[in-house]
Amino acid sequence: MKKLFAFAAMAAVSVGAYAQAYPGTKPISIVVPFTAGGPTDRVARDLAEAMRKQIPGSNFVVENAAGAGGTIGATKVAKAAPDGHTLLLHHIGMAATPALYRKLAYKTLEDFEFLGMINDVPMTLIGKPQLPANTYRDFENYIRANAGKLNIAHAGLGSASHLCGLLWQSTLQTKDAMTTIPFGGTAPAMTALIGGQVDVMCDQTTNTTSQIEGGRVKAFAVTTAKPLSSHPVLKHYPSLQEMGLKGFNLTIWHGLYAPKGTPAAINKTLNDALKKALKDPEFIKKNEGLGALVVNDNRTDPAEHKKFVAAEMVKIKTAVDAAGKYAD
């Protein structure tokens, strides 16, 4: 019994000492489950710089592990050593993949430590420039009048544009009115929309604002509960909720995660650094430039972060099951 207590005491001291020495000389890798240059990648690189300032001697690097709707990168982190040196930065897909993929190598709520939310990115409902509609109401009427003749593009299964399109059609009850056209990324989907090869798309403000401002696409509404009254471009467009889609409120949020079993002291170090990074004026300014809103509510706390993701999982599963379209 004495040996058992001695071993437990030594283990506790060992873990405490390791956490105190964290991160040491080893870099902290933030895994992004999407390609370099995309919105989530940009958030990760800005966050890496902001968090580096908060943990003395730290070296944050961003690693892209794209594929399978973000599940490759998430699996990589779920199976990584729980030592605080491999983190995951993921968007709303963290809540969507359990609905889209019925066979996953990880369980979202069980295989990760939740470290806090980062930001919310509004979405914009946009159409090709040739569409005859100029207001959301005219746009909705046009869709209903042309059921079965139109298509809606997205950047791939599990992408932000895919989820937005699913939820919008589910709420509007027009899931059979448009044919879904998947692309291998946001850029080709947007190019097809601008060129008139597809009719409709719903994507993040980080991708749509410049296209709207340049007149290359038509904008009809934003997906937040209220209009984006302070946004220089999108303030002119109504919210979907305002246009009668009761309860519709969708943002593409980002959160930070570690492998399950990462020591509590390390999780606290990372959460403290994250909270400070979210108050960094430079980080806030960069997010504003992307049309993103830095989280400043209780979702920066790990427990609230997890509770929020669990609720999002229920909401998204309902929409995916209604559509009856899965990735596997």
C-alpha positions as semicolon CSV with decimal commas, in nm:
position;residue;x (nm);y (nm);z (nm)
1;M;0,000;0,000;0,000
2;K;0,284;0,238;0,089
3;K;0,446;0,164;-0,247
4;L;0,117;0,243;-0,420
5;F;0,086;0,579;-0,244
6;A;0,451;0,655;-0,317
7;F;0,401;0,577;-0,686
8;A;0,088;0,795;-0,701
9;A;0,272;1,081;-0,532
10;M;0,565;1,051;-0,772
11;A;0,326;1,047;-1,069
12;A;0,150;1,360;-0,943
13;V;0,481;1,540;-0,896
14;S;0,595;1,425;-1,239
15;V;0,280;1,556;-1,412
16;G;0,298;1,882;-1,217
17;A;0,663;1,932;-1,302
18;Y;0,596;1,858;-1,668
19;A;0,309;2,106;-1,680
20;Q;0,523;2,368;-1,509
21;A;0,797;2,320;-1,769
22;Y;0,549;2,334;-2,057
23;P;0,599;2,397;-2,342
24;G;0,976;2,352;-2,323
25;T;1,166;2,368;-2,651
26;K;0,922;2,160;-2,854
27;P;0,692;2,360;-3,085
28;I;0,316;2,361;-3,032
29;S;0,145;2,250;-3,352
30;I;-0,200;2,384;-3,436
31;V;-0,352;2,138;-3,682
32;V;-0,595;2,287;-3,934
33;P;-0,807;2,018;-4,104
34;F;-0,833;2,219;-4,426
35;T;-0,598;2,347;-4,696
36;A;-0,361;2,639;-4,650
37;G;-0,490;2,982;-4,745
38;G;-0,854;2,921;-4,654
39;P;-1,051;3,108;-4,383
40;T;-0,981;2,854;-4,106
41;D;-0,612;2,850;-4,193
42;R;-0,599;3,229;-4,170
43;V;-0,765;3,225;-3,829
44;A;-0,514;2,964;-3,709
45;R;-0,211;3,161;-3,824
46;D;-0,336;3,481;-3,661
47;L;-0,415;3,292;-3,340
48;A;-0,076;3,119;-3,336
49;E;0,096;3,457;-3,338
50;A;-0,134;3,598;-3,070
51;M;-0,090;3,297;-2,838
52;R;0,286;3,295;-2,885
53;K;0,293;3,634;-2,715
54;Q;0,108;3,492;-2,414
55;I;0,327;3,185;-2,341
56;P;0,692;3,285;-2,287
57;G;0,937;3,086;-2,496
58;S;0,665;2,915;-2,699
59;N;0,680;2,843;-3,069
60;F;0,343;2,788;-3,236
61;V;0,333;2,638;-3,586
62;V;0,035;2,570;-3,812
63;E;0,004;2,231;-3,979
64;N;-0,251;2,163;-4,253
65;A;-0,401;1,813;-4,260
66;A;-0,687;1,844;-4,507
67;G;-0,931;1,589;-4,641
68;A;-1,256;1,401;-4,578
69;G;-1,448;1,705;-4,459
70;G;-1,196;1,786;-4,187
71;T;-1,196;1,439;-4,032
72;I;-0,835;1,358;-4,127
73;G;-0,695;1,647;-3,926
74;A;-0,933;1,587;-3,636
75;T;-0,839;1,218;-3,624
76;K;-0,471;1,309;-3,624
77;V;-0,517;1,524;-3,313
78;A;-0,749;1,277;-3,137
79;K;-0,478;1,012;-3,166
80;A;-0,184;1,243;-3,084
81;A;0,012;1,230;-2,759
82;P;-0,181;1,426;-2,491
83;D;0,113;1,650;-2,405
84;G;-0,014;1,989;-2,520
85;H;0,206;1,999;-2,829
86;T;-0,063;1,900;-3,081
87;L;-0,381;2,108;-3,091
88;L;-0,676;2,125;-3,329
89;L;-0,836;2,441;-3,461
90;H;-1,167;2,348;-3,621
91;H;-1,482;2,526;-3,732
92;I;-1,849;2,424;-3,715
93;G;-1,750;2,102;-3,889
94;M;-1,649;1,977;-3,544
95;A;-2,023;1,953;-3,471
96;A;-2,126;1,851;-3,823
97;T;-1,903;1,553;-3,897
98;P;-2,077;1,320;-3,648
99;A;-2,398;1,377;-3,848
100;L;-2,240;1,360;-4,194
101;Y;-2,008;1,066;-4,125
102;R;-2,179;0,776;-3,951
103;K;-1,844;0,600;-3,907
104;L;-1,581;0,820;-3,744
105;A;-1,246;0,728;-3,590
106;Y;-1,318;0,960;-3,298
107;K;-1,604;1,085;-3,081
108;T;-1,629;1,463;-3,074
109;L;-1,744;1,500;-2,714
110;E;-1,528;1,221;-2,571
111;D;-1,191;1,229;-2,746
112;F;-1,093;1,595;-2,706
113;E;-1,023;1,851;-2,438
114;F;-1,223;2,166;-2,513
115;L;-1,003;2,475;-2,476
116;G;-1,240;2,755;-2,573
117;M;-1,413;2,926;-2,864
118;I;-1,228;3,176;-3,082
119;N;-1,458;3,362;-3,320
120;D;-1,785;3,365;-3,514
121;V;-1,788;3,424;-3,888
122;P;-2,124;3,529;-4,039
123;M;-2,241;3,378;-4,367
124;T;-2,392;3,544;-4,672
125;L;-2,648;3,402;-4,912
126;I;-2,533;3,494;-5,262
127;G;-2,633;3,425;-5,621
128;K;-2,488;3,446;-5,969
129;P;-2,497;3,796;-6,122
130;Q;-2,745;3,686;-6,391
131;L;-3,025;3,605;-6,144
132;P;-3,330;3,827;-6,207
133;A;-3,398;3,874;-5,833
134;N;-3,250;4,171;-5,646
135;T;-3,406;4,130;-5,300
136;Y;-3,428;3,830;-5,071
137;R;-3,807;3,810;-5,104
138;D;-3,784;3,809;-5,484
139;F;-3,502;3,556;-5,460
140;E;-3,708;3,316;-5,244
141;N;-4,008;3,349;-5,478
142;Y;-3,782;3,282;-5,776
143;I;-3,651;2,961;-5,616
144;R;-4,001;2,833;-5,546
145;A;-4,120;2,922;-5,896
146;N;-3,825;2,739;-6,051
147;A;-3,815;2,432;-5,828
148;G;-3,598;2,159;-5,977
149;K;-3,429;2,391;-6,225
150;L;-3,170;2,560;-5,999
151;N;-2,856;2,442;-5,825
152;I;-2,663;2,538;-5,513
153;A;-2,285;2,509;-5,488
154;H;-2,067;2,423;-5,192
155;A;-1,695;2,377;-5,129
156;G;-1,717;2,008;-5,034
157;L;-1,881;1,780;-4,778
158;G;-1,858;1,925;-4,430
159;S;-1,751;2,267;-4,557
160;A;-1,903;2,587;-4,421
161;S;-2,090;2,646;-4,747
162;H;-2,227;2,290;-4,742
163;L;-2,363;2,326;-4,388
164;C;-2,511;2,668;-4,453
165;G;-2,689;2,545;-4,765
166;L;-2,826;2,241;-4,582
167;L;-2,960;2,440;-4,287
168;W;-3,105;2,714;-4,506
169;Q;-3,289;2,471;-4,735
170;S;-3,409;2,270;-4,435
171;T;-3,552;2,579;-4,265
172;L;-3,700;2,708;-4,590
173;Q;-3,831;2,358;-4,669
174;T;-3,697;2,366;-5,024
175;K;-3,454;2,073;-5,009
176;D;-3,578;1,936;-5,345
177;A;-3,597;2,274;-5,518
178;M;-3,225;2,289;-5,595
179;T;-2,960;2,039;-5,703
180;T;-2,651;2,039;-5,483
181;I;-2,320;2,076;-5,669
182;P;-2,007;1,997;-5,461
183;F;-1,669;2,146;-5,553
184;G;-1,318;2,073;-5,432
185;G;-1,283;2,396;-5,237
186;T;-1,424;2,747;-5,202
187;A;-1,227;2,900;-5,491
188;P;-1,365;2,677;-5,770
189;A;-1,718;2,701;-5,628
190;M;-1,700;3,081;-5,621
191;T;-1,550;3,090;-5,971
192;A;-1,841;2,880;-6,101
193;L;-2,092;3,112;-5,932
194;I;-1,930;3,425;-6,074
195;G;-1,926;3,263;-6,418
196;G;-2,293;3,168;-6,396
197;Q;-2,235;2,791;-6,406
198;V;-2,415;2,755;-6,070
199;D;-2,700;2,962;-5,930
200;V;-2,666;2,995;-5,554
201;M;-2,412;2,963;-5,273
202;C;-2,397;3,040;-4,902
203;D;-2,049;3,117;-4,772
204;Q;-1,848;3,299;-4,509
205;T;-1,817;3,676;-4,519
206;T;-1,441;3,623;-4,538
207;N;-1,497;3,489;-4,890
208;T;-1,801;3,683;-5,008
209;T;-1,746;4,047;-4,912
210;S;-1,498;4,138;-5,185
211;Q;-1,706;3,958;-5,449
212;I;-2,020;4,145;-5,344
213;E;-1,838;4,477;-5,330
214;G;-1,696;4,417;-5,677
215;G;-2,039;4,337;-5,820
216;R;-1,932;3,987;-5,923
217;V;-2,214;3,818;-5,728
218;K;-2,551;3,926;-5,591
219;A;-2,610;3,922;-5,215
220;F;-2,953;3,860;-5,065
221;A;-2,920;3,807;-4,689
222;V;-2,689;3,732;-4,396
223;T;-2,728;3,434;-4,165
224;T;-2,692;3,610;-3,829
225;A;-2,996;3,672;-3,606
226;K;-2,975;4,044;-3,680
227;P;-2,839;4,242;-3,979
228;L;-2,468;4,327;-3,970
229;S;-2,536;4,697;-3,917
230;S;-2,171;4,788;-3,858
231;H;-2,029;4,598;-4,157
232;P;-1,930;4,841;-4,436
233;V;-2,064;4,618;-4,715
234;L;-2,314;4,376;-4,561
235;K;-2,506;4,633;-4,354
236;H;-2,734;4,680;-4,655
237;Y;-2,871;4,324;-4,642
238;P;-3,137;4,172;-4,412
239;S;-3,092;3,870;-4,189
240;L;-3,273;3,549;-4,281
241;Q;-3,450;3,558;-3,945
242;E;-3,570;3,909;-4,027
243;M;-3,707;3,773;-4,355
244;G;-3,924;3,515;-4,181
245;L;-3,694;3,218;-4,120
246;K;-3,776;3,197;-3,751
247;G;-3,483;3,105;-3,527
248;F;-3,230;3,098;-3,811
249;N;-2,895;3,207;-3,671
250;L;-2,582;3,054;-3,821
251;T;-2,220;3,155;-3,788
252;I;-1,914;2,952;-3,874
253;W;-1,746;2,944;-3,536
254;H;-1,394;2,827;-3,460
255;G;-1,273;2,651;-3,147
256;L;-0,947;2,514;-3,005
257;Y;-0,901;2,153;-2,887
258;A;-0,638;1,919;-2,741
259;P;-0,627;1,537;-2,728
260;K;-0,823;1,380;-2,444
261;G;-0,604;1,320;-2,141
262;T;-0,392;1,633;-2,178
263;P;-0,298;1,736;-1,820
264;A;-0,535;1,986;-1,659
265;A;-0,250;2,226;-1,583
266;I;-0,153;2,239;-1,951
267;N;-0,515;2,286;-2,056
268;K;-0,538;2,579;-1,816
269;T;-0,218;2,732;-1,954
270;L;-0,359;2,707;-2,306
271;N;-0,702;2,838;-2,208
272;D;-0,549;3,133;-2,022
273;A;-0,332;3,212;-2,325
274;L;-0,633;3,184;-2,556
275;K;-0,842;3,423;-2,347
276;K;-0,561;3,678;-2,347
277;A;-0,505;3,633;-2,721
278;L;-0,873;3,708;-2,785
279;K;-0,822;4,048;-2,622
280;D;-0,513;4,127;-2,829
281;P;-0,600;4,443;-3,032
282;E;-0,402;4,319;-3,331
283;F;-0,583;3,983;-3,332
284;I;-0,920;4,159;-3,302
285;K;-0,833;4,392;-3,590
286;K;-0,730;4,100;-3,813
287;N;-1,059;3,926;-3,739
288;E;-1,257;4,238;-3,817
289;G;-1,073;4,252;-4,148
290;L;-1,202;3,902;-4,221
291;G;-1,557;3,995;-4,121
292;A;-1,526;3,775;-3,810
293;L;-1,639;3,853;-3,456
294;V;-1,400;3,755;-3,175
295;V;-1,583;3,564;-2,900
296;N;-1,619;3,768;-2,582
297;D;-1,876;3,559;-2,393
298;N;-1,863;3,253;-2,166
299;R;-1,791;3,019;-2,458
300;T;-1,423;3,092;-2,400
301;D;-1,457;2,869;-2,092
302;P;-1,394;2,500;-2,173
303;A;-1,716;2,370;-2,014
304;E;-1,932;2,626;-2,197
305;H;-1,744;2,559;-2,520
306;K;-1,827;2,188;-2,492
307;K;-2,191;2,259;-2,406
308;F;-2,221;2,487;-2,709
309;V;-2,075;2,225;-2,947
310;A;-2,309;1,959;-2,808
311;A;-2,609;2,182;-2,882
312;E;-2,481;2,254;-3,234
313;M;-2,445;1,880;-3,296
314;V;-2,815;1,828;-3,224
315;K;-2,920;2,116;-3,451
316;I;-2,705;2,003;-3,744
317;K;-2,798;1,635;-3,713
318;T;-3,164;1,730;-3,746
319;A;-3,095;1,913;-4,074
320;V;-2,868;1,640;-4,214
321;D;-3,114;1,363;-4,128
322;A;-3,394;1,563;-4,291
323;A;-3,186;1,594;-4,608
324;G;-3,094;1,225;-4,592
325;K;-2,753;1,288;-4,749
326;Y;-2,444;1,150;-4,578
327;A;-2,075;1,141;-4,659
328;D;-2,032;0,766;-4,606
